mmCIF file of C-alpha atoms in Angstrom:
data_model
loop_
_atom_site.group_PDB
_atom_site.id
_atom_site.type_symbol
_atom_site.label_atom_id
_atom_site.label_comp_id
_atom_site.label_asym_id
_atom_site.label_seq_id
_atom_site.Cartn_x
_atom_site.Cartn_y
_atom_site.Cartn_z
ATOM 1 C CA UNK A 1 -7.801 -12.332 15.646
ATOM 2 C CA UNK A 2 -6.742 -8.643 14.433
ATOM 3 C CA UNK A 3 -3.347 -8.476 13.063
ATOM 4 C CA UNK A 4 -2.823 -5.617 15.507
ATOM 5 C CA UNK A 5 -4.167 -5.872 18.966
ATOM 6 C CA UNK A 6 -4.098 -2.703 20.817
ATOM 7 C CA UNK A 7 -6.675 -1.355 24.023
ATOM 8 C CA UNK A 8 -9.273 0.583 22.953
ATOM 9 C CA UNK A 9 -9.090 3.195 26.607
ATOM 10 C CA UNK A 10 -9.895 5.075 27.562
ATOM 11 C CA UNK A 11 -6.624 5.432 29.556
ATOM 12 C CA UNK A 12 -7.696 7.942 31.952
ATOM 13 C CA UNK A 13 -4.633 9.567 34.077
ATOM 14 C CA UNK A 14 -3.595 12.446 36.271
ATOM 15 C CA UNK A 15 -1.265 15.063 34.903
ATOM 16 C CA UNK A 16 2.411 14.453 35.555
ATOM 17 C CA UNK A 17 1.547 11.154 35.225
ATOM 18 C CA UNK A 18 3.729 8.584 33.016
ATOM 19 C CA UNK A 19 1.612 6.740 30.486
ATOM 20 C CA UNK A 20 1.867 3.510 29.216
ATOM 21 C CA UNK A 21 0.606 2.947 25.368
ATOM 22 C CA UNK A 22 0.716 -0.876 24.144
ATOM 23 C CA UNK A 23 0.035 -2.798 20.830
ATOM 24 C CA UNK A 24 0.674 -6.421 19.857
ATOM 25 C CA UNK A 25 1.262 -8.049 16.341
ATOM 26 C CA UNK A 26 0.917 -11.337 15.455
ATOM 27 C CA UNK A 27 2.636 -11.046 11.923
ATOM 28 C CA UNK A 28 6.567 -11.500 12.543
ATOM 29 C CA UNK A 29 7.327 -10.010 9.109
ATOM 30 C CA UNK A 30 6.352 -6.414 10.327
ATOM 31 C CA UNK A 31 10.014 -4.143 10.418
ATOM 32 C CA UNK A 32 8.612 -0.626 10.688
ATOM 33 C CA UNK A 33 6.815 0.415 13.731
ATOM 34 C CA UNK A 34 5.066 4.125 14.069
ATOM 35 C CA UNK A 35 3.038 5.850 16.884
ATOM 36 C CA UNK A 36 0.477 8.665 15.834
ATOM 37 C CA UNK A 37 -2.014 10.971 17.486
ATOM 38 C CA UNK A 38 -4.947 12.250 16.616
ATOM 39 C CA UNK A 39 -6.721 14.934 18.465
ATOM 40 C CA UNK A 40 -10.603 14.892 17.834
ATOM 41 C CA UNK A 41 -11.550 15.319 14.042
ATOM 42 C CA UNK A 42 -8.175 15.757 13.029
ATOM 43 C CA UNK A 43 -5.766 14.199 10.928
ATOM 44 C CA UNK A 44 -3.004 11.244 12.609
ATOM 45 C CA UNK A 45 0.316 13.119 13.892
ATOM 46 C CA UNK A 46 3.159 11.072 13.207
ATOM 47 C CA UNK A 47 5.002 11.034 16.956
ATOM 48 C CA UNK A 48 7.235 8.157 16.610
ATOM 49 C CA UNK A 49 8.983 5.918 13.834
ATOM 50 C CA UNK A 50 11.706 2.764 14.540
ATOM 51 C CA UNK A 51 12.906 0.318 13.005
ATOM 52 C CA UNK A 52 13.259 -3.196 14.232
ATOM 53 C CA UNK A 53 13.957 -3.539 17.520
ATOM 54 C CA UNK A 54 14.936 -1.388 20.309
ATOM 55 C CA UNK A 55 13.920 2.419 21.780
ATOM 56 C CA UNK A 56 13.781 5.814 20.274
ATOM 57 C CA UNK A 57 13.268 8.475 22.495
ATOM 58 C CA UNK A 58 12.174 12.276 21.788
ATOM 59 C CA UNK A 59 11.546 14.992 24.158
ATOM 60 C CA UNK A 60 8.783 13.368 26.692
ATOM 61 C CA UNK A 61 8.051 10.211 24.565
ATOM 62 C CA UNK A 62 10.351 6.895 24.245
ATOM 63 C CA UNK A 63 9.284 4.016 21.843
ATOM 64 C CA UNK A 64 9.725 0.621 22.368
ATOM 65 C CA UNK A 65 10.139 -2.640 19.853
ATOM 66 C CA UNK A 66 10.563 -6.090 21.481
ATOM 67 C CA UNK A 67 9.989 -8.143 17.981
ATOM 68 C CA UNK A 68 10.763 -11.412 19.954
ATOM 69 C CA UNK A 69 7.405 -10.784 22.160
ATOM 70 C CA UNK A 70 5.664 -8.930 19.339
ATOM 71 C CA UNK A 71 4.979 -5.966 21.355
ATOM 72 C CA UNK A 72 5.728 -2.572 20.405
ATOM 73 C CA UNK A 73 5.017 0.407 23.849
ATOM 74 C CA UNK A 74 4.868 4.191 23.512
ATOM 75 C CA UNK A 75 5.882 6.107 26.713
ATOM 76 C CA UNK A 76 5.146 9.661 27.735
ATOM 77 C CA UNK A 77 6.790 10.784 30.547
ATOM 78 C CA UNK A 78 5.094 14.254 32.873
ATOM 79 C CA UNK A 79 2.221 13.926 30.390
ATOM 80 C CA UNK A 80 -0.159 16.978 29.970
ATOM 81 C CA UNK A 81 -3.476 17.956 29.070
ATOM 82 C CA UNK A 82 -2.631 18.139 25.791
ATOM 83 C CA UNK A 83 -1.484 14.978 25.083
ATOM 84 C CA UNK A 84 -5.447 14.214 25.745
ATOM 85 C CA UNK A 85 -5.855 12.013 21.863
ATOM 86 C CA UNK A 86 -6.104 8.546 20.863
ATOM 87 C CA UNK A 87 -3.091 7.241 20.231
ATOM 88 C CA UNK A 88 -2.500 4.943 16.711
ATOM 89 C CA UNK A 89 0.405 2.250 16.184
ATOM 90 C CA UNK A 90 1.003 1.132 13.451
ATOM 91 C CA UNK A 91 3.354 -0.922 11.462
ATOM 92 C CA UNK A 92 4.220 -2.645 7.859
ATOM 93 C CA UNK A 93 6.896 -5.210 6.644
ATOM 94 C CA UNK A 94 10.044 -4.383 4.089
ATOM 95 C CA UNK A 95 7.402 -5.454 0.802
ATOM 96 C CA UNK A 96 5.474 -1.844 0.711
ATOM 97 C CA UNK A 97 4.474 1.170 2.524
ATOM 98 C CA UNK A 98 0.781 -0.509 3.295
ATOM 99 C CA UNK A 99 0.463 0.270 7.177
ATOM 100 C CA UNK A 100 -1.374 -1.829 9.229
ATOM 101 C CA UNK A 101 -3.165 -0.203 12.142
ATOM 102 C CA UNK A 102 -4.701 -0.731 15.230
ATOM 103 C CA UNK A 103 -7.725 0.350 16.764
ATOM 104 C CA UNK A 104 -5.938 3.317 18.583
ATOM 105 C CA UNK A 105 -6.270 4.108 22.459
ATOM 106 C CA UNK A 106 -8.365 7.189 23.992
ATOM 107 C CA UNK A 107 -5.877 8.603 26.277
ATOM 108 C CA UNK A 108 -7.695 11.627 28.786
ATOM 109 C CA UNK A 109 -4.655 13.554 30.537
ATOM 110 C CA UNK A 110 -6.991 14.984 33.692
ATOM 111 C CA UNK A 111 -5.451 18.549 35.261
ATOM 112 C CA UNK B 1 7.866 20.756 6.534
ATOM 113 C CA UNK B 2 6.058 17.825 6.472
ATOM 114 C CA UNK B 3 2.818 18.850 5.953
ATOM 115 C CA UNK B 4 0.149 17.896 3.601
ATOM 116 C CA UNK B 5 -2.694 20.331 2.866
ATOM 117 C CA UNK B 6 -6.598 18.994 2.356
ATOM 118 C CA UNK B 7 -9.564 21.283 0.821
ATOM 119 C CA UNK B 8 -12.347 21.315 2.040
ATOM 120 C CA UNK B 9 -12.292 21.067 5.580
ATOM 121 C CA UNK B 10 -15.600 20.002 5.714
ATOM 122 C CA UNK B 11 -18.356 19.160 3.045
ATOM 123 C CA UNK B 12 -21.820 18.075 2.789
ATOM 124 C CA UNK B 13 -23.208 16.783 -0.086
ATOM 125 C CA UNK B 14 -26.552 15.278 -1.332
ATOM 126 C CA UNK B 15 -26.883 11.742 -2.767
ATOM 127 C CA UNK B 16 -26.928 13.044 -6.487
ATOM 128 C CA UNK B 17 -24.091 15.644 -5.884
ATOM 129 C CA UNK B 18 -21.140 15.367 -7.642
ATOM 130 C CA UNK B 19 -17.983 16.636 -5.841
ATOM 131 C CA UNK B 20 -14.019 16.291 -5.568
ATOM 132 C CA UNK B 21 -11.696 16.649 -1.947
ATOM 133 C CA UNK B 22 -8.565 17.542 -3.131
ATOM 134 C CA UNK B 23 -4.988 16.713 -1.861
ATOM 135 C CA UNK B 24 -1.441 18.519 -2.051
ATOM 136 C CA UNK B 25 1.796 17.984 -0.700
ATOM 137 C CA UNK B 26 5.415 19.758 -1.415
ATOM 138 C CA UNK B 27 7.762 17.292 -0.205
ATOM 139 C CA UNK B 28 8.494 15.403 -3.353
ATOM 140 C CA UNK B 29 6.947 12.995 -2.187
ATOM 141 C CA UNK B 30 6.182 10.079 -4.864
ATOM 142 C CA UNK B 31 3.482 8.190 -3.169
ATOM 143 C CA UNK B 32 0.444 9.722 -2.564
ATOM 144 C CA UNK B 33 -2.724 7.605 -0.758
ATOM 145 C CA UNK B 34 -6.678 8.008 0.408
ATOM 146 C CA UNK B 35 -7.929 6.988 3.474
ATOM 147 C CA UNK B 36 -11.638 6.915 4.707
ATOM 148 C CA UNK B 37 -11.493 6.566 8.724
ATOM 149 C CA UNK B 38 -15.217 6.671 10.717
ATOM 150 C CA UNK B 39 -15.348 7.323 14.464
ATOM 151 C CA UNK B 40 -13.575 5.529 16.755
ATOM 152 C CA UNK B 41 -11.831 3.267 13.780
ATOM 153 C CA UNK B 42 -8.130 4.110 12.370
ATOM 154 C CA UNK B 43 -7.658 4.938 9.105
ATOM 155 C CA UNK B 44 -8.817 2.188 6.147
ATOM 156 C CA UNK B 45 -6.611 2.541 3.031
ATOM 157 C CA UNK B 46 -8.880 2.963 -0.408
ATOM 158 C CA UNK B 47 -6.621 4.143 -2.823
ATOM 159 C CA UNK B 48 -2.182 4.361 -3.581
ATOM 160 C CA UNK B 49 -0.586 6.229 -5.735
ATOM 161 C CA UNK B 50 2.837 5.646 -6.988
ATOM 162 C CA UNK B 51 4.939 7.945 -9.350
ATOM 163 C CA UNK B 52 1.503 9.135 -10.271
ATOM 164 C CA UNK B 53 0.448 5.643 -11.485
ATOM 165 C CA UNK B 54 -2.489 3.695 -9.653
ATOM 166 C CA UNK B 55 -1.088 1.190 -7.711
ATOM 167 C CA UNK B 56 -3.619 -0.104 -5.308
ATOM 168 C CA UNK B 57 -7.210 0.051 -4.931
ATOM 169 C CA UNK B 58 -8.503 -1.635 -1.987
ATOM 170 C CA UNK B 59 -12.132 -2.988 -3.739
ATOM 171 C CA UNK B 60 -13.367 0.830 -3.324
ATOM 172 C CA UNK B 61 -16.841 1.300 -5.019
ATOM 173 C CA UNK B 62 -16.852 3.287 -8.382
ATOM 174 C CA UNK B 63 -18.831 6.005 -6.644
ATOM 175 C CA UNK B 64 -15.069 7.146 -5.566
ATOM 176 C CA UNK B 65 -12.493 7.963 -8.669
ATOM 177 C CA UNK B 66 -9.293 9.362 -7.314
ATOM 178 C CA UNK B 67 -6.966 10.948 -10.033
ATOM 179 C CA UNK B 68 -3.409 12.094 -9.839
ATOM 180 C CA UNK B 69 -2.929 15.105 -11.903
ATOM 181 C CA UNK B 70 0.558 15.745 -10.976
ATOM 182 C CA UNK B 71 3.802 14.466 -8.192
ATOM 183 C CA UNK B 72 1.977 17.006 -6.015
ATOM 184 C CA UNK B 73 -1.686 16.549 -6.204
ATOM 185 C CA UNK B 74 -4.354 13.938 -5.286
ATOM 186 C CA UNK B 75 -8.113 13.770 -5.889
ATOM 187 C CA UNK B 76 -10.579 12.496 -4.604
ATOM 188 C CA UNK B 77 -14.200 12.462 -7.526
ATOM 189 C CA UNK B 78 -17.081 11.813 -5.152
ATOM 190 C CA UNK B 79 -20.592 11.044 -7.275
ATOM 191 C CA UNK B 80 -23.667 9.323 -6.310
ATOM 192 C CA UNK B 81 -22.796 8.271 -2.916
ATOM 193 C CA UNK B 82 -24.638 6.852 0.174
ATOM 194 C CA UNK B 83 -25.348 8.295 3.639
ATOM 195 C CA UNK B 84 -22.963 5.397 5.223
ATOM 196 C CA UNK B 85 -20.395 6.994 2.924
ATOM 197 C CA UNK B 86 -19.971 9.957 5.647
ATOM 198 C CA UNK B 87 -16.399 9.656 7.075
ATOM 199 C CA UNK B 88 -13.374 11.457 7.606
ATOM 200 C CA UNK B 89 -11.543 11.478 4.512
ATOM 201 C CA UNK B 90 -7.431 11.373 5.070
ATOM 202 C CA UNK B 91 -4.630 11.945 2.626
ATOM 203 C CA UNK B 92 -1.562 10.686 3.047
ATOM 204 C CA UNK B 93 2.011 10.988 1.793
ATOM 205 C CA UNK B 94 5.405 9.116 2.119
ATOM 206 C CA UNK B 95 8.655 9.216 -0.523
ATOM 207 C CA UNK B 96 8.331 6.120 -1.984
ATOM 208 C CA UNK B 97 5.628 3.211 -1.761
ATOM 209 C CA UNK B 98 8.302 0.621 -0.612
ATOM 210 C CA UNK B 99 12.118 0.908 2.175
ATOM 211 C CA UNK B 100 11.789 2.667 5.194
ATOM 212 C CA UNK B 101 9.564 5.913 4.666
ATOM 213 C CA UNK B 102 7.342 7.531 7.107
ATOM 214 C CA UNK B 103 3.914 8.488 5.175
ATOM 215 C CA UNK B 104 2.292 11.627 6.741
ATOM 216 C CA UNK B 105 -1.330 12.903 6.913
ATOM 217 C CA UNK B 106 -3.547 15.762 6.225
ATOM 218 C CA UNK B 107 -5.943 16.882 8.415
ATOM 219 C CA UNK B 108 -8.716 15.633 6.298
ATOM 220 C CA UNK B 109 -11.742 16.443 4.729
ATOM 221 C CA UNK B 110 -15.094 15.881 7.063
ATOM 222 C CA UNK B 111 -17.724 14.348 4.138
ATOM 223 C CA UNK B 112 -21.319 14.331 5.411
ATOM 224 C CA UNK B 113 -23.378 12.675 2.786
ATOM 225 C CA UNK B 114 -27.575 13.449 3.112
#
């Protein structure tokens, strides 16, 4: 089993639509949890970054930590064409800055 | 500004070539990394630079010899390598190694290897 589980996509959904992005861990020592994007043959965008437990939100995107269920969610709300990437968590522990991904999801935001 | 600036874009190099990707941020940033990522994978970490000491490498073949010249650059020495050695090359960045830093990314350098 992969430290980080997350769905592979793609995720294919109409514009305007609100999109659910998943991953769960199965190492309980993870404390920093990040969402990036990367558009085709481009570098990862960091989008998201929390700590512990809880939600961040900015602009159209909200991130969510449940540490007791090991399951970390990235929502975009009215999504758009452009948010057409694949979608990376990832997360480390308090020890060093060694991030441990997952596989990423293909999201395709259809006009 | 967050941003961290790769050269070349894109390079393609024979098996007997010798070349270097190069790496440079301006965010005082003290930790400095290489990632090789293929298609449809994330990232896999080779190579960590801390305080522009050698901190981890992740069993990388010596075919790949980073360097650290200064706080602000990263290198990548390429030499002898292998078709399967064609990847998207990623550098990486983050204030310190350990606490709660967020480590940023190029855009990368596209290595096709012939």
């Amino acid at each position: 089993q992969k430290e980080v589980e997350q769905d592979p996509g793609p995720l294919s959904v109409p514009e305007g639509a609100i999109v659910s992005l998943n991953c769960t861990y199965s190492n309980s020592a993870f404390q920093y949890f990040m969402w990036y994007r990367q558009y085709s043959r481009k570098g990862p965008e960091l989008l998201m970054y929390t700590y512990s437990s809880g939600n961040k939100e900015d602009g159209r995107f909200t991130a969510q930590v449940d540490k007791s269920s090991k399951y970390i969610s990235l929502f975009i709300r009215d999504s758009q064409p452009s948010d057409s990437a694949t979608y990376l968590c990832a997360m480390r522990d308090n020890a060093g800055n060694m991030l441990t991904f997952g596989g990423g999801t293909r999201l395709m935001v259809k006009p | 500004d967050t941003e961290v600036t790769q050269t070349p874009k894109h390079l393609v190099m024979g098996m007997t070539n010798k070349k270097s990707l190069k790496c440079e941020q301006h965010m005082g940033h003290r930790a400095m990394y290489w990632y090789k990522q293929k298609a449809k994978k994330p990232p896999e970490l080779m190579f960590v630079y801390s305080y522009e000491k050698l901190s981890i490498n992740e069993s990388v073949p010596s075919r790949f010899s980073p360097e650290c010249p200064n706080s602000s650059l990263l290198n990548l020495h390429l030499h002898a390598l292998q078709p399967e050695d064609s990847a998207l090359y990623l550098c990486a960045s983050s204030q310190e190694t350990s606490g709660s830093y967020e480590q940023y990314f190029g855009p990368g350098t596209r290595l096709t290897v012939t």
